């Protein structure tokens, strides 16, 4: 079974600074997808960024980028120029490339942004 | 941006009662899901639904749970006889493609007393 580990229960960052959230996963599959979801206090899950494992290029969405290290099974999220609205729970998630469409989530990292 | 709508936002019920959680997915989406999040724990997959049938379900989704898409717009999760441990936030989600962007609703907080 696949597992997703987020080793940082809480992180904080100064406004306008950069922060990196860690995620590792365990899988025997070669084809899969990785995601970062944001859950603000409203509790709605919002997709931040998506990475296909077969793509070597790291995904980027505006201020959000990932460092995908397939051999190390690592998928970290970098938030640049942090804003107050970035404060939320961040969940790393995994989806198999075939045979299943379910997301397996990590336990999450609570990010605080300090003004 | 289109939204997935869930009702009610909060539901309180007595143990043993039946509850129905309702969701309106985004209109052109084809894949539908239910996830749940027990307070302080990770989000867990319950079930996926495609082409009017369950395509995948987790061990959590036992005989007490059922899903239905009764009218082509609503997507419901029914729990026949609620237990205390069913207390959680239940999220509905939909997607046009199964490995694409998954849109989540704001959730229904279910409290079983």
Coordinates of N, CA and C in Angstrom, one line a residue:
Chain A
X1 N 0.8 -1.2 0.0 CA 0.0 0.0 0.0 C 0.9 1.2 0.0
X2 N 0.3 2.3 -0.6 CA 1.1 3.5 -0.7 C 0.9 4.3 0.6
X3 N 2.0 5.0 1.0 CA 1.9 5.8 2.2 C 2.5 7.2 1.8
X4 N 2.0 8.2 2.5 CA 2.5 9.6 2.3 C 2.8 10.1 3.6
X5 N 4.0 10.6 3.8 CA 4.5 11.1 5.1 C 4.9 12.6 5.0
X6 N 4.3 13.4 5.9 CA 4.6 14.8 6.0 C 5.2 14.9 7.4
X7 N 6.5 15.2 7.5 CA 7.2 15.1 8.8 C 7.1 16.4 9.6
X8 N 6.6 17.4 9.0 CA 6.5 18.7 9.7 C 5.0 19.0 10.0
X9 N 4.6 18.8 11.3 CA 3.2 19.1 11.6 C 2.9 20.5 11.5
X10 N 3.8 21.4 11.8 CA 3.6 22.8 11.8 C 4.9 23.5 11.3
X11 N 4.6 24.6 10.5 CA 5.7 25.4 10.0 C 5.2 26.9 10.1
X12 N 6.2 27.8 10.2 CA 5.8 29.2 10.1 C 6.8 29.9 9.2
X13 N 6.3 31.0 8.6 CA 7.2 31.8 7.7 C 6.8 33.3 7.8
X14 N 7.8 34.1 7.7 CA 7.5 35.5 7.7 C 6.9 35.9 6.3
X15 N 6.0 36.8 6.4 CA 5.4 37.4 5.1 C 6.5 37.8 4.2
X16 N 6.3 37.5 2.9 CA 7.3 37.8 1.8 C 8.5 36.9 1.7
X17 N 8.6 36.0 2.7 CA 9.7 35.1 2.7 C 9.3 33.8 2.0
X18 N 10.3 32.8 1.9 CA 10.1 31.6 1.2 C 10.1 30.4 2.2
X19 N 9.2 29.5 2.0 CA 9.1 28.3 2.9 C 9.0 27.1 2.1
X20 N 9.5 26.0 2.6 CA 9.5 24.7 1.9 C 8.8 23.6 2.8
X21 N 7.8 23.0 2.3 CA 7.1 21.9 3.1 C 7.5 20.6 2.5
X22 N 7.8 19.7 3.4 CA 8.3 18.4 2.9 C 7.3 17.3 2.8
X23 N 7.5 16.4 1.9 CA 6.6 15.2 1.7 C 7.5 14.1 1.1
X24 N 7.3 12.9 1.7 CA 7.9 11.7 1.1 C 6.8 10.7 1.0
X25 N 7.0 9.8 0.1 CA 6.0 8.8 -0.2 C 6.6 7.4 -0.4
X26 N 5.9 6.4 -0.3 CA 6.4 5.1 -0.5 C 5.5 4.4 -1.5
X27 N 6.1 3.9 -2.6 CA 5.3 3.2 -3.6 C 6.2 2.3 -4.4
X28 N 5.7 1.2 -4.9 CA 6.4 0.4 -5.8 C 6.1 0.6 -7.3
X29 N 5.2 1.6 -7.5 CA 4.7 1.9 -8.8 C 5.7 2.8 -9.5
X30 N 5.8 2.8 -10.8 CA 6.6 3.7 -11.5 C 5.8 4.9 -12.1
X31 N 4.5 4.7 -12.3 CA 3.6 5.7 -12.9 C 2.6 6.1 -11.8
X32 N 2.7 7.4 -11.5 CA 1.8 7.9 -10.5 C 1.7 9.4 -10.6
X33 N 0.9 10.0 -9.7 CA 0.7 11.5 -9.7 C 0.8 11.9 -8.3
X34 N 1.3 13.1 -8.1 CA 1.5 13.7 -6.8 C 0.8 15.1 -6.8
X35 N 0.3 15.4 -5.7 CA -0.5 16.7 -5.5 C -0.2 17.4 -4.2
X36 N -0.3 18.7 -4.2 CA -0.4 19.4 -3.0 C -1.8 20.1 -2.9
X37 N -2.5 19.9 -1.8 CA -3.8 20.6 -1.6 C -3.6 21.5 -0.4
X38 N -4.3 22.6 -0.5 CA -4.4 23.6 0.6 C -5.8 23.5 1.2
X39 N -5.8 23.5 2.6 CA -7.1 23.6 3.3 C -7.1 24.8 4.2
X40 N -7.7 25.9 3.8 CA -7.8 27.0 4.7 C -8.8 26.8 5.8
X41 N -8.9 27.7 6.7 CA -9.9 27.6 7.8 C -11.3 27.2 7.4
X42 N -11.7 27.6 6.2 CA -13.0 27.2 5.6 C -13.1 25.7 5.4
X43 N -12.0 25.0 5.4 CA -11.9 23.6 5.3 C -12.1 23.0 3.9
X44 N -12.3 23.9 2.9 CA -12.4 23.4 1.5 C -11.1 23.1 1.0
X45 N -10.9 21.9 0.4 CA -9.6 21.5 -0.1 C -9.5 22.1 -1.5
X46 N -8.3 22.7 -1.7 CA -8.0 23.4 -2.9 C -6.7 22.9 -3.5
X47 N -6.8 22.5 -4.8 CA -5.6 22.0 -5.4 C -4.6 23.2 -5.6
X48 N -3.4 22.9 -5.2 CA -2.3 23.9 -5.4 C -1.5 23.6 -6.6
X49 N -1.1 22.3 -6.7 CA -0.1 22.0 -7.7 C -0.2 20.4 -7.9
X50 N 0.1 20.0 -9.2 CA 0.0 18.6 -9.6 C 1.3 18.3 -10.3
X51 N 1.8 17.1 -10.1 CA 3.0 16.6 -10.8 C 2.8 15.2 -11.3
X52 N 3.1 15.0 -12.5 CA 3.1 13.6 -13.1 C 4.5 13.0 -12.9
X53 N 4.5 11.8 -12.4 CA 5.8 11.2 -12.1 C 6.7 11.0 -13.3
X54 N 6.1 10.8 -14.5 CA 6.9 10.6 -15.7 C 7.6 11.8 -16.2
X55 N 7.2 13.0 -15.7 CA 7.7 14.2 -16.1 C 8.9 14.6 -15.2
X56 N 10.1 14.8 -15.8 CA 11.2 15.2 -14.9 C 11.1 16.7 -14.5
X57 N 10.5 17.5 -15.3 CA 10.4 18.9 -15.0 C 9.5 19.1 -13.8
X58 N 10.0 19.9 -12.9 CA 9.2 20.3 -11.7 C 8.0 21.2 -12.1
X59 N 6.9 20.9 -11.5 CA 5.7 21.7 -11.8 C 5.8 23.1 -11.0
X60 N 5.2 24.1 -11.7 CA 5.2 25.4 -11.1 C 3.8 26.1 -11.3
X61 N 3.3 26.7 -10.3 CA 2.1 27.5 -10.4 C 2.3 28.8 -9.7
X62 N 2.7 29.8 -10.4 CA 2.9 31.2 -9.9 C 3.9 31.1 -8.7
X63 N 3.5 31.4 -7.5 CA 4.5 31.4 -6.4 C 4.8 30.0 -5.8
X64 N 4.1 29.0 -6.3 CA 4.2 27.7 -5.8 C 5.0 26.8 -6.8
X65 N 6.0 26.1 -6.3 CA 6.7 25.2 -7.1 C 7.1 23.9 -6.3
X66 N 7.4 22.9 -7.0 CA 7.8 21.6 -6.3 C 9.2 21.2 -6.6
X67 N 9.7 20.5 -5.7 CA 11.0 19.8 -6.0 C 10.7 18.3 -5.9
X68 N 10.6 17.7 -7.1 CA 10.2 16.3 -7.2 C 11.5 15.5 -7.4
X69 N 11.8 14.6 -6.5 CA 13.0 13.8 -6.6 C 12.4 12.3 -6.6
X70 N 12.3 11.8 -7.8 CA 11.6 10.5 -7.9 C 12.4 9.4 -7.3
X71 N 13.7 9.4 -7.4 CA 14.5 8.3 -6.8 C 14.5 8.3 -5.3
X72 N 14.4 9.5 -4.7 CA 14.3 9.7 -3.3 C 12.9 9.6 -2.8
X73 N 11.9 9.5 -3.7 CA 10.5 9.5 -3.4 C 10.2 10.7 -2.5
X74 N 10.6 11.9 -3.0 CA 10.4 13.1 -2.2 C 9.7 14.1 -3.1
X75 N 8.8 14.9 -2.5 CA 7.9 15.8 -3.3 C 7.7 17.1 -2.4
X76 N 8.6 18.0 -2.3 CA 8.5 19.1 -1.5 C 7.8 20.3 -2.2
X77 N 7.1 21.1 -1.4 CA 6.4 22.3 -2.0 C 7.1 23.6 -1.5
X78 N 7.5 24.4 -2.4 CA 8.1 25.7 -2.1 C 7.1 26.8 -2.4
X79 N 6.9 27.7 -1.3 CA 6.0 28.8 -1.5 C 6.9 30.1 -1.4
X80 N 7.0 30.8 -2.5 CA 7.8 32.0 -2.5 C 6.9 33.2 -2.2
X81 N 7.6 34.3 -1.7 CA 6.9 35.5 -1.4 C 5.6 35.3 -0.6
X82 N 5.7 34.6 0.5 CA 4.5 34.1 1.2 C 3.6 35.3 1.6
X83 N 2.3 35.0 1.5 CA 1.3 36.0 1.8 C 0.4 35.5 2.9
X84 N -0.3 36.4 3.6 CA -1.1 36.0 4.7 C -2.2 35.0 4.3
X85 N -2.6 35.1 3.1 CA -3.6 34.2 2.6 C -3.1 32.8 2.4
X86 N -1.8 32.6 2.5 CA -1.2 31.2 2.3 C -1.3 30.4 3.6
X87 N -1.7 31.1 4.7 CA -1.9 30.3 6.0 C -3.0 29.3 5.8
X88 N -2.6 28.1 6.1 CA -3.6 27.0 5.9 C -2.9 25.6 6.3
X89 N -3.7 24.6 6.2 CA -3.1 23.2 6.3 C -2.8 22.9 4.8
X90 N -1.6 22.2 4.7 CA -1.2 21.8 3.3 C -1.1 20.2 3.4
X91 N -1.7 19.6 2.4 CA -1.7 18.2 2.4 C -1.0 17.7 1.1
X92 N -0.1 16.8 1.2 CA 0.5 16.1 0.1 C -0.3 14.9 -0.2
X93 N -0.5 14.6 -1.5 CA -1.3 13.4 -1.8 C -0.8 12.7 -3.0
X94 N -1.1 11.4 -3.1 CA -0.6 10.5 -4.1 C -1.7 9.8 -4.8
X95 N -1.6 9.6 -6.1 CA -2.6 8.8 -6.8 C -1.8 7.9 -7.8
X96 N -2.2 6.6 -7.8 CA -1.6 5.7 -8.7 C -1.8 6.1 -10.2
X97 N -1.0 5.6 -11.0 CA -1.1 5.9 -12.4 C -2.0 5.1 -13.2
X98 N -2.4 3.9 -12.6 CA -3.3 3.0 -13.3 C -4.1 2.2 -12.2
X99 N -5.3 1.9 -12.6 CA -6.1 1.0 -11.7 C -6.8 1.6 -10.5
X100 N -6.5 2.8 -10.2 CA -7.1 3.5 -9.1 C -7.1 5.0 -9.2
X101 N -8.2 5.6 -8.8 CA -8.3 7.1 -8.9 C -8.3 7.7 -7.5
X102 N -8.1 6.9 -6.5 CA -8.2 7.5 -5.1 C -6.9 8.2 -4.7
X103 N -7.1 9.3 -4.0 CA -6.0 10.0 -3.4 C -5.6 9.4 -2.1
X104 N -4.4 9.3 -1.8 CA -3.9 8.9 -0.5 C -3.2 10.2 0.1
X105 N -3.7 10.7 1.2 CA -3.2 11.9 1.7 C -2.2 11.7 2.9
X106 N -1.3 12.7 3.0 CA -0.5 12.7 4.2 C -1.3 13.4 5.4
X107 N -0.6 13.5 6.5 CA -1.3 14.0 7.7 C -1.4 15.5 7.7
X108 N -0.7 16.2 6.8 CA -0.8 17.6 6.7 C 0.3 18.4 7.5
X109 N 0.5 19.6 7.0 CA 1.4 20.6 7.6 C 0.7 21.9 7.8
X110 N 0.6 22.3 9.0 CA -0.1 23.6 9.3 C 0.9 24.7 9.1
X111 N 0.6 25.6 8.1 CA 1.5 26.7 7.8 C 0.9 28.0 8.4
X112 N 1.7 28.7 9.2 CA 1.4 30.0 9.7 C 2.2 31.0 9.0
X113 N 1.6 32.2 8.7 CA 2.3 33.3 8.0 C 2.4 34.4 9.0
X114 N 3.5 34.9 9.3 CA 3.7 35.9 10.3 C 3.8 37.3 9.6
X115 N 3.0 38.2 10.0 CA 3.0 39.6 9.3 C 4.3 40.3 9.6
Chain B
X1 N -14.9 30.7 -10.8 CA -14.6 29.2 -11.1 C -15.8 28.4 -10.6
X2 N -16.2 27.4 -11.3 CA -17.3 26.5 -10.8 C -17.0 25.9 -9.5
X3 N -18.1 25.6 -8.8 CA -17.9 25.0 -7.4 C -18.7 23.7 -7.2
X4 N -18.2 22.9 -6.3 CA -19.0 21.8 -5.8 C -19.7 22.2 -4.6
X5 N -21.0 22.0 -4.6 CA -21.9 22.5 -3.5 C -22.3 21.3 -2.6
X6 N -22.1 21.5 -1.3 CA -22.6 20.4 -0.3 C -23.6 21.0 0.6
X7 N -24.6 20.2 0.9 CA -25.6 20.5 1.9 C -25.9 19.3 2.8
X8 N -26.2 19.5 4.1 CA -26.0 20.8 4.8 C -24.6 21.0 5.2
X9 N -24.2 22.1 5.7 CA -22.8 22.3 6.2 C -22.6 21.6 7.5
X10 N -23.6 21.5 8.3 CA -23.5 20.8 9.6 C -24.7 19.9 9.7
X11 N -24.5 18.7 10.2 CA -25.6 17.8 10.5 C -25.3 17.1 11.8
X12 N -26.3 17.2 12.7 CA -26.2 16.5 14.0 C -27.3 15.4 14.0
X13 N -26.9 14.2 14.4 CA -27.8 13.1 14.4 C -27.6 12.2 15.6
X14 N -28.6 11.4 15.9 CA -28.4 10.4 17.0 C -27.9 9.1 16.5
X15 N -27.1 8.5 17.3 CA -26.5 7.2 16.9 C -27.7 6.2 16.5
X16 N -27.4 5.5 15.4 CA -28.4 4.6 14.8 C -29.4 5.2 13.8
X17 N -29.3 6.5 13.7 CA -30.2 7.2 12.7 C -29.5 7.1 11.3
X18 N -30.4 7.3 10.3 CA -29.9 7.4 8.9 C -29.6 8.8 8.6
X19 N -28.6 9.1 7.8 CA -28.3 10.4 7.3 C -28.0 10.4 5.9
X20 N -28.4 11.4 5.2 CA -28.1 11.6 3.8 C -27.3 12.9 3.6
X21 N -26.1 12.8 3.1 CA -25.4 14.0 2.8 C -25.5 14.3 1.3
X22 N -25.7 15.5 0.9 CA -26.0 15.9 -0.5 C -24.9 16.7 -1.1
X23 N -24.7 16.5 -2.4 CA -23.7 17.2 -3.1 C -24.2 17.5 -4.5
X24 N -23.8 18.7 -5.0 CA -24.1 19.0 -6.4 C -22.7 19.2 -7.1
X25 N -22.3 18.2 -7.8 CA -20.9 18.3 -8.5 C -21.0 19.4 -9.6
X26 N -19.8 19.7 -10.1 CA -19.8 20.6 -11.3 C -20.4 19.9 -12.5
X27 N -21.2 20.7 -13.2 CA -22.1 20.1 -14.2 C -21.5 19.2 -15.3
X28 N -20.4 19.5 -15.8 CA -19.8 18.7 -16.8 C -18.8 17.6 -16.4
X29 N -18.7 17.4 -15.0 CA -17.8 16.5 -14.5 C -18.4 15.1 -14.6
X30 N -17.5 14.1 -14.7 CA -17.9 12.7 -14.9 C -17.6 11.8 -13.7
X31 N -16.6 12.2 -12.9 CA -16.1 11.4 -11.8 C -16.5 12.0 -10.5
X32 N -17.0 11.2 -9.6 CA -17.5 11.8 -8.3 C -16.9 10.9 -7.2
X33 N -16.7 11.6 -6.1 CA -16.0 11.0 -4.9 C -16.6 11.5 -3.6
X34 N -16.4 10.6 -2.6 CA -16.6 11.1 -1.2 C -15.3 10.7 -0.4
X35 N -14.9 11.7 0.3 CA -13.8 11.6 1.3 C -14.3 12.0 2.6
X36 N -13.6 11.6 3.7 CA -13.9 12.1 5.0 C -12.6 12.4 5.8
X37 N -12.8 13.3 6.7 CA -11.7 13.7 7.6 C -12.2 13.8 9.0
X38 N -11.7 12.8 9.8 CA -12.0 12.8 11.2 C -11.1 13.9 11.8
X39 N -11.6 14.7 12.8 CA -10.9 15.8 13.3 C -9.5 15.5 13.7
X40 N -8.5 16.2 13.2 CA -7.1 16.0 13.5 C -6.4 14.9 12.8
X41 N -7.2 14.3 11.9 CA -6.6 13.1 11.2 C -6.5 13.4 9.7
X42 N -5.9 12.5 8.9 CA -5.8 12.7 7.5 C -7.1 12.5 6.8
X43 N -7.1 13.1 5.6 CA -8.3 12.9 4.7 C -8.3 11.5 4.2
X44 N -9.4 10.8 4.2 CA -9.5 9.4 3.8 C -10.5 9.2 2.6
X45 N -10.1 8.4 1.7 CA -11.0 8.1 0.6 C -12.1 7.1 1.0
X46 N -13.3 7.4 0.6 CA -14.4 6.5 0.8 C -14.8 5.7 -0.5
X47 N -15.1 6.5 -1.5 CA -15.7 5.9 -2.7 C -15.6 6.8 -3.9
X48 N -15.5 6.1 -5.0 CA -15.5 6.9 -6.3 C -16.7 6.3 -7.2
X49 N -17.2 7.1 -8.0 CA -18.4 6.8 -8.8 C -18.3 7.3 -10.2
X50 N -18.5 6.5 -11.1 CA -18.4 6.9 -12.5 C -19.4 6.1 -13.4
X51 N -20.0 6.7 -14.3 CA -21.0 6.0 -15.2 C -22.1 5.3 -14.4
X52 N -22.5 6.0 -13.4 CA -23.7 5.5 -12.6 C -23.4 4.2 -11.8
X53 N -22.1 4.0 -11.5 CA -21.8 2.9 -10.6 C -20.6 3.2 -9.8
X54 N -20.4 2.5 -8.7 CA -19.2 2.6 -7.9 C -18.0 2.0 -8.7
X55 N -17.0 2.8 -8.8 CA -15.8 2.3 -9.5 C -14.7 1.8 -8.5
X56 N -14.8 2.3 -7.3 CA -13.8 1.9 -6.3 C -14.3 2.3 -4.9
X57 N -14.0 1.5 -3.9 CA -14.4 1.9 -2.6 C -13.3 1.4 -1.6
X58 N -13.2 2.1 -0.5 CA -12.2 1.7 0.5 C -12.9 0.8 1.6
X59 N -12.0 0.3 2.5 CA -12.5 -0.6 3.5 C -13.5 0.1 4.5
X60 N -13.4 1.4 4.5 CA -14.3 2.2 5.4 C -15.7 2.1 4.8
X61 N -15.8 2.0 3.6 CA -17.1 2.1 2.9 C -17.8 0.7 3.0
X62 N -18.4 0.4 4.1 CA -19.0 -0.9 4.3 C -20.5 -0.9 4.0
X63 N -21.2 -1.9 4.4 CA -22.6 -2.0 4.0 C -23.5 -0.9 4.5
X64 N -23.0 -0.2 5.5 CA -23.8 0.9 6.1 C -23.8 2.1 5.2
X65 N -22.9 2.2 4.2 CA -22.7 3.3 3.3 C -23.3 3.0 1.9
X66 N -23.9 4.0 1.3 CA -24.3 3.8 -0.1 C -24.2 5.2 -0.8
X67 N -24.1 5.2 -2.1 CA -24.1 6.4 -2.8 C -25.1 6.3 -4.0
X68 N -25.5 7.5 -4.4 CA -26.5 7.5 -5.5 C -26.4 8.8 -6.2
X69 N -26.7 8.7 -7.5 CA -26.8 9.9 -8.3 C -28.2 9.9 -8.9
X70 N -29.2 10.3 -8.1 CA -30.6 10.0 -8.5 C -31.1 10.8 -9.7
X71 N -30.6 12.0 -10.0 CA -31.2 12.8 -11.0 C -30.3 13.4 -12.0
X72 N -29.0 12.9 -12.0 CA -28.1 13.5 -13.0 C -27.4 14.8 -12.5
X73 N -27.8 15.3 -11.4 CA -27.2 16.5 -10.9 C -26.7 16.3 -9.5
X74 N -27.5 15.7 -8.6 CA -27.1 15.5 -7.2 C -26.3 14.2 -7.1
X75 N -25.5 14.2 -6.0 CA -24.7 13.0 -5.7 C -24.8 12.8 -4.2
X76 N -25.3 11.7 -3.7 CA -25.6 11.6 -2.3 C -24.8 10.5 -1.6
X77 N -24.5 10.7 -0.4 CA -23.9 9.7 0.5 C -24.9 9.4 1.6
X78 N -25.3 8.1 1.7 CA -26.2 7.7 2.8 C -25.5 6.8 3.8
X79 N -25.7 7.1 5.0 CA -25.2 6.2 6.1 C -26.4 5.7 6.8
X80 N -26.7 4.4 6.7 CA -27.9 3.8 7.2 C -28.1 3.9 8.7
X81 N -27.1 3.5 9.4 CA -27.3 3.5 10.9 C -26.0 4.1 11.5
X82 N -26.0 5.3 11.8 CA -24.8 6.0 12.1 C -24.2 5.5 13.5
X83 N -22.9 5.6 13.5 CA -22.1 5.2 14.7 C -21.4 6.5 15.2
X84 N -21.0 6.4 16.4 CA -20.2 7.6 17.0 C -19.0 7.8 16.1
X85 N -18.3 6.8 15.7 CA -17.1 6.9 14.9 C -17.3 7.4 13.5
X86 N -18.5 7.6 13.1 CA -18.8 8.2 11.8 C -18.7 9.8 11.8
X87 N -18.6 10.3 13.0 CA -18.4 11.7 13.2 C -17.2 12.2 12.5
X88 N -17.4 13.1 11.5 CA -16.3 13.5 10.7 C -16.7 14.6 9.7
X89 N -15.8 15.2 9.0 CA -16.1 16.1 7.9 C -16.2 15.3 6.7
X90 N -17.3 15.3 5.9 CA -17.4 14.6 4.7 C -17.3 15.5 3.5
X91 N -16.4 15.2 2.6 CA -16.1 16.0 1.5 C -16.6 15.3 0.2
X92 N -17.3 16.0 -0.6 CA -17.7 15.5 -1.9 C -16.7 16.1 -2.9
X93 N -16.3 15.4 -4.0 CA -15.4 16.0 -5.0 C -15.8 15.5 -6.3
X94 N -15.5 16.3 -7.3 CA -15.8 15.8 -8.7 C -14.6 16.2 -9.6
X95 N -14.5 15.6 -10.7 CA -13.5 15.8 -11.7 C -14.0 15.5 -13.1
X96 N -13.5 16.2 -14.1 CA -13.8 15.9 -15.5 C -13.0 14.7 -15.9
X97 N -11.8 14.6 -15.5 CA -10.9 13.5 -15.8 C -10.4 12.9 -14.5
X98 N -10.2 11.6 -14.4 CA -9.9 11.1 -13.1 C -8.5 11.4 -12.5
X99 N -7.6 11.8 -13.3 CA -6.3 12.2 -12.8 C -6.0 13.7 -13.0
X100 N -7.0 14.4 -13.3 CA -6.9 15.8 -13.4 C -7.2 16.5 -12.1
X101 N -7.6 17.8 -12.3 CA -7.9 18.6 -11.1 C -9.2 18.1 -10.4
X102 N -9.1 17.8 -9.2 CA -10.2 17.4 -8.4 C -10.8 18.6 -7.6
X103 N -12.1 18.9 -7.8 CA -12.7 20.0 -7.1 C -13.5 19.4 -5.9
X104 N -13.1 20.0 -4.7 CA -13.8 19.6 -3.5 C -14.9 20.6 -3.1
X105 N -15.9 20.1 -2.5 CA -16.9 21.0 -1.8 C -16.3 21.4 -0.5
X106 N -17.1 22.2 0.2 CA -16.7 22.8 1.5 C -17.0 21.8 2.7
X107 N -17.6 20.7 2.4 CA -17.7 19.7 3.4 C -19.0 19.8 4.2
X108 N -19.4 18.6 4.7 CA -20.5 18.5 5.7 C -19.9 18.0 7.0
X109 N -20.0 18.8 8.1 CA -19.6 18.3 9.3 C -20.7 17.4 10.0
X110 N -20.4 16.1 10.1 CA -21.4 15.2 10.7 C -21.0 14.9 12.1
X111 N -22.0 15.2 13.0 CA -21.7 14.9 14.4 C -22.8 13.8 14.9
X112 N -22.3 12.7 15.3 CA -23.2 11.6 15.8 C -23.1 11.6 17.3
X113 N -24.3 11.7 17.9 CA -24.4 11.8 19.4 C -24.9 10.5 20.0

